PDB file of C-alpha atoms in Angstrom:
ATOM      1  CA  MET A   1      -0.003   0.002   0.000  1.00 56.00           C
ATOM      2  CA  THR A   2       1.476   3.318  -0.977  1.00 66.00           C
ATOM      3  CA  LEU A   3       1.482   6.401   1.192  1.00 62.00           C
ATOM      4  CA  VAL A   4      -1.113   8.086  -1.041  1.00 67.00           C
ATOM      5  CA  ALA A   5      -3.428   5.086  -0.834  1.00 66.00           C
ATOM      6  CA  PHE A   6      -2.997   4.968   2.952  1.00 60.00           C
ATOM      7  CA  ARG A   7      -3.712   8.699   3.269  1.00 65.00           C
ATOM      8  CA  ASN A   8      -6.836   8.324   1.077  1.00 67.00           C
ATOM      9  CA  ALA A   9      -8.073   5.368   3.117  1.00 62.00           C
ATOM     10  CA  LEU A  10      -7.432   7.241   6.352  1.00 60.00           C
ATOM     11  CA  GLY A  11      -9.120  10.349   4.983  1.00 60.00           C
ATOM     12  CA  SER A  12     -12.216   8.415   3.965  1.00 61.00           C
ATOM     13  CA  CYS A  13     -12.396   6.799   7.402  1.00 56.00           C
ATOM     14  CA  LEU A  14     -12.068  10.111   9.240  1.00 53.00           C
ATOM     15  CA  GLY A  15     -14.294  12.126   6.949  1.00 59.00           C
ATOM     16  CA  ASP A  16     -12.396  15.337   6.355  1.00 68.00           C
ATOM     17  CA  LYS A  17      -9.020  16.902   6.983  1.00 76.00           C
ATOM     18  CA  ALA A  18     -10.289  19.317   9.634  1.00 78.00           C
ATOM     19  CA  PHE A  19     -11.394  16.451  11.851  1.00 78.00           C
ATOM     20  CA  PHE A  20      -8.064  14.699  11.300  1.00 76.00           C
ATOM     21  CA  LEU A  21      -6.139  17.846  12.299  1.00 81.00           C
ATOM     22  CA  LYS A  22      -8.283  18.212  15.441  1.00 84.00           C
ATOM     23  CA  VAL A  23      -7.468  14.631  16.447  1.00 80.00           C
ATOM     24  CA  ILE A  24      -3.744  15.236  15.907  1.00 84.00           C
ATOM     25  CA  GLY A  25      -3.973  18.465  17.939  1.00 82.00           C
ATOM     26  CA  VAL A  26      -5.684  16.693  20.843  1.00 83.00           C
ATOM     27  CA  LEU A  27      -3.060  13.936  20.805  1.00 83.00           C
ATOM     28  CA  LEU A  28      -0.250  16.516  20.897  1.00 84.00           C
ATOM     29  CA  LEU A  29      -1.954  18.334  23.771  1.00 83.00           C
ATOM     30  CA  ILE A  30      -2.235  15.063  25.726  1.00 84.00           C
ATOM     31  CA  ALA A  31       1.459  14.336  25.115  1.00 81.00           C
ATOM     32  CA  CYS A  32       2.423  17.799  26.389  1.00 78.00           C
ATOM     33  CA  VAL A  33       0.296  17.433  29.524  1.00 78.00           C
ATOM     34  CA  GLU A  34       1.734  13.973  30.231  1.00 79.00           C
ATOM     35  CA  THR A  35       5.260  15.346  29.881  1.00 74.00           C
ATOM     36  CA  ALA A  36       4.520  18.234  32.240  1.00 70.00           C
ATOM     37  CA  VAL A  37       2.981  15.888  34.815  1.00 70.00           C
ATOM     38  CA  PHE A  38       5.953  13.529  34.554  1.00 64.00           C
ATOM     39  CA  TRP A  39       8.481  16.297  35.178  1.00 63.00           C
ATOM     40  CA  ARG A  40       6.428  17.707  38.035  1.00 63.00           C
ATOM     41  CA  PHE A  41       5.950  14.447  39.936  1.00 59.00           C
ATOM     42  CA  ALA A  42       8.644  12.024  38.723  1.00 56.00           C
ATOM     43  CA  ALA A  43      11.681  14.278  38.694  1.00 50.00           C
ATOM     44  CA  PRO A  44      13.524  14.438  42.008  1.00 52.00           C
ATOM     45  CA  ALA A  45      13.196  17.442  44.230  1.00 49.00           C
ATOM     46  CA  PRO A  46      16.211  19.728  44.049  1.00 51.00           C
ATOM     47  CA  GLN A  47      19.106  18.886  46.340  1.00 50.00           C
ATOM     48  CA  GLY A  48      20.427  21.467  48.779  1.00 52.00           C
ATOM     49  CA  GLN A  49      22.484  24.440  47.621  1.00 47.00           C
ATOM     50  CA  GLY A  50      25.542  23.233  45.708  1.00 47.00           C
ATOM     51  CA  GLU A  51      25.050  19.541  46.507  1.00 58.00           C
ATOM     52  CA  ILE A  52      25.230  16.863  43.846  1.00 71.00           C
ATOM     53  CA  ALA A  53      23.252  13.722  44.618  1.00 86.00           C
ATOM     54  CA  ALA A  54      25.072  11.351  42.260  1.00 89.00           C
ATOM     55  CA  LEU A  55      28.425  10.097  43.504  1.00 90.00           C
ATOM     56  CA  SER A  56      30.980   8.251  41.421  1.00 88.00           C
ATOM     57  CA  PRO A  57      32.156   4.941  42.909  1.00 88.00           C
ATOM     58  CA  GLU A  58      35.297   6.645  44.231  1.00 89.00           C
ATOM     59  CA  GLU A  59      33.298   9.531  45.722  1.00 90.00           C
ATOM     60  CA  ALA A  60      30.847   7.071  47.270  1.00 89.00           C
ATOM     61  CA  GLN A  61      33.666   5.149  48.967  1.00 89.00           C
ATOM     62  CA  GLU A  62      35.082   8.397  50.325  1.00 91.00           C
ATOM     63  CA  TYR A  63      31.597   9.477  51.448  1.00 91.00           C
ATOM     64  CA  VAL A  64      31.154   6.184  53.351  1.00 90.00           C
ATOM     65  CA  ARG A  65      34.536   6.579  55.069  1.00 91.00           C
ATOM     66  CA  ASN A  66      34.064  10.234  56.052  1.00 93.00           C
ATOM     67  CA  THR A  67      30.364  10.509  56.947  1.00 92.00           C
ATOM     68  CA  THR A  68      29.278   9.760  60.494  1.00 92.00           C
ATOM     69  CA  ASN A  69      25.908   8.120  61.229  1.00 93.00           C
ATOM     70  CA  LEU A  70      25.525   7.239  57.553  1.00 94.00           C
ATOM     71  CA  LEU A  71      22.608   4.975  56.643  1.00 95.00           C
ATOM     72  CA  ILE A  72      23.542   2.863  53.616  1.00 94.00           C
ATOM     73  CA  ILE A  73      20.505   1.460  51.831  1.00 95.00           C
ATOM     74  CA  ASP A  74      21.176  -1.294  49.310  1.00 94.00           C
ATOM     75  CA  VAL A  75      18.266  -1.412  46.851  1.00 94.00           C
ATOM     76  CA  ARG A  76      19.302  -4.662  45.164  1.00 94.00           C
ATOM     77  CA  SER A  77      17.330  -7.894  45.548  1.00 94.00           C
ATOM     78  CA  HIS A  78      17.702 -10.048  48.657  1.00 94.00           C
ATOM     79  CA  LYS A  79      19.775 -12.584  46.700  1.00 94.00           C
ATOM     80  CA  GLU A  80      22.160  -9.929  45.364  1.00 91.00           C
ATOM     81  CA  PHE A  81      22.470  -8.504  48.876  1.00 92.00           C
ATOM     82  CA  ALA A  82      23.290 -11.942  50.282  1.00 92.00           C
ATOM     83  CA  ASP A  83      26.018 -12.401  47.657  1.00 90.00           C
ATOM     84  CA  GLY A  84      27.878  -9.355  48.999  1.00 88.00           C
ATOM     85  CA  HIS A  85      27.073  -5.915  50.329  1.00 88.00           C
ATOM     86  CA  LEU A  86      28.571  -2.860  51.971  1.00 86.00           C
ATOM     87  CA  VAL A  87      29.356  -3.176  55.672  1.00 86.00           C
ATOM     88  CA  HIS A  88      26.412  -2.021  57.831  1.00 89.00           C
ATOM     89  CA  ALA A  89      24.145  -1.676  54.775  1.00 92.00           C
ATOM     90  CA  VAL A  90      20.398  -2.196  55.096  1.00 94.00           C
ATOM     91  CA  ASN A  91      18.621  -4.059  52.310  1.00 95.00           C
ATOM     92  CA  ILE A  92      15.424  -2.479  50.977  1.00 95.00           C
ATOM     93  CA  PRO A  93      14.891  -3.893  47.473  1.00 95.00           C
ATOM     94  CA  LEU A  94      13.644  -1.391  44.920  1.00 92.00           C
ATOM     95  CA  TYR A  95      10.413  -3.353  44.419  1.00 93.00           C
ATOM     96  CA  ALA A  96       9.595  -2.836  48.134  1.00 93.00           C
ATOM     97  CA  PHE A  97      11.074   0.634  48.454  1.00 91.00           C
ATOM     98  CA  GLN A  98       7.840   2.579  48.082  1.00 90.00           C
ATOM     99  CA  ARG A  99       6.227   0.583  50.918  1.00 92.00           C
ATOM    100  CA  GLN A 100       9.285   0.832  53.204  1.00 93.00           C
ATOM    101  CA  VAL A 101      10.185   4.486  52.619  1.00 92.00           C
ATOM    102  CA  LYS A 102       8.123   5.593  55.626  1.00 93.00           C
ATOM    103  CA  ASN A 103      10.474   3.625  57.933  1.00 93.00           C
ATOM    104  CA  ILE A 104      13.598   5.519  56.873  1.00 94.00           C
ATOM    105  CA  PRO A 105      14.778   7.988  59.536  1.00 94.00           C
ATOM    106  CA  SER A 106      14.949  11.618  58.445  1.00 90.00           C
ATOM    107  CA  ASN A 107      17.765  12.807  60.706  1.00 92.00           C
ATOM    108  CA  VAL A 108      20.674  10.846  59.208  1.00 94.00           C
ATOM    109  CA  PRO A 109      22.590  11.109  55.927  1.00 95.00           C
ATOM    110  CA  ILE A 110      21.606   8.408  53.442  1.00 95.00           C
ATOM    111  CA  LEU A 111      23.546   6.685  50.664  1.00 95.00           C
ATOM    112  CA  LEU A 112      21.538   4.612  48.185  1.00 94.00           C
ATOM    113  CA  HIS A 113      23.465   1.818  46.517  1.00 90.00           C
ATOM    114  CA  CYS A 114      22.855  -0.882  43.894  1.00 90.00           C
ATOM    115  CA  GLN A 115      24.986  -2.819  41.442  1.00 87.00           C
ATOM    116  CA  TYR A 116      25.341  -0.258  38.628  1.00 87.00           C
ATOM    117  CA  GLY A 117      23.502   2.862  39.815  1.00 87.00           C
ATOM    118  CA  TYR A 118      20.222   2.708  37.895  1.00 90.00           C
ATOM    119  CA  ARG A 119      18.113   1.257  40.726  1.00 92.00           C
ATOM    120  CA  ALA A 120      19.778   3.619  43.196  1.00 92.00           C
ATOM    121  CA  LEU A 121      18.734   6.542  40.976  1.00 91.00           C
ATOM    122  CA  GLN A 122      15.140   5.265  40.878  1.00 92.00           C
ATOM    123  CA  ALA A 123      15.154   4.875  44.670  1.00 93.00           C
ATOM    124  CA  TYR A 124      16.590   8.386  44.990  1.00 93.00           C
ATOM    125  CA  LYS A 125      13.743   9.820  42.898  1.00 91.00           C
ATOM    126  CA  LEU A 126      11.170   7.937  44.970  1.00 92.00           C
ATOM    127  CA  LEU A 127      12.733   8.994  48.258  1.00 93.00           C
ATOM    128  CA  ARG A 128      12.943  12.671  47.272  1.00 91.00           C
ATOM    129  CA  ARG A 129       9.326  12.631  46.104  1.00 91.00           C
ATOM    130  CA  LEU A 130       7.791  10.626  48.956  1.00 92.00           C
ATOM    131  CA  ARG A 131       9.954  11.939  51.807  1.00 92.00           C
ATOM    132  CA  PRO A 132      10.824  15.597  51.183  1.00 91.00           C
ATOM    133  CA  ASP A 133      11.700  15.876  54.892  1.00 92.00           C
ATOM    134  CA  ILE A 134      14.893  13.868  54.270  1.00 91.00           C
ATOM    135  CA  HIS A 135      17.524  16.299  53.048  1.00 88.00           C
ATOM    136  CA  GLU A 136      20.879  14.476  53.006  1.00 92.00           C
ATOM    137  CA  VAL A 137      20.370  11.852  50.298  1.00 93.00           C
ATOM    138  CA  ARG A 138      23.009  10.673  47.837  1.00 93.00           C
ATOM    139  CA  TYR A 139      23.280   7.674  45.553  1.00 93.00           C
ATOM    140  CA  ALA A 140      26.203   5.741  44.130  1.00 90.00           C
ATOM    141  CA  ALA A 141      26.098   6.137  40.347  1.00 85.00           C
ATOM    142  CA  GLY A 142      28.206   3.151  39.428  1.00 79.00           C
ATOM    143  CA  GLN A 143      29.616  -0.136  40.622  1.00 76.00           C
ATOM    144  CA  LEU A 144      31.641  -0.021  43.833  1.00 71.00           C
ATOM    145  CA  ALA A 145      34.888  -1.987  44.014  1.00 61.00           C
ATOM    146  CA  CYS A 146      34.528  -5.600  45.152  1.00 51.00           C
ATOM    147  CA  SER A 147      37.080  -5.007  47.903  1.00 48.00           C
ATOM    148  CA  PHE A 148      34.698  -2.466  49.420  1.00 53.00           C
ATOM    149  CA  LEU A 149      31.958  -5.101  49.707  1.00 53.00           C
ATOM    150  CA  ARG A 150      31.773  -7.633  52.505  1.00 51.00           C
TER     151      ARG A 150
END
């Protein structure tokens, strides 16, 4: 079927071009609204002045060594956690994170950690959205060295 034949068939189904343009306009409007809603509710809240939430593996290791009362949350699965994890880390898998976020204390610095950084980023976005009272939140954006795991 050629493009002209497809356009003619579509035009005969829709009636006229004005109706077709209205449908396209409504679809574009819906896409714009969905994008605005996504950025309003899915994007993380801004971090404090001058702070960067994402830490490289080297920065994350330094952050763990130098931060007192740090709560390390490992968002990998229970099996991955059992295979090796950071010392003193707490396991809250990403699939259960939304239900468990209310149990996270707000008065301690938090480091979110996973195998490669993607799940930690998702947990960071959830935590910033669901618990805006927690201000010191960082996540490891990359794989930490095996020697750093226990």
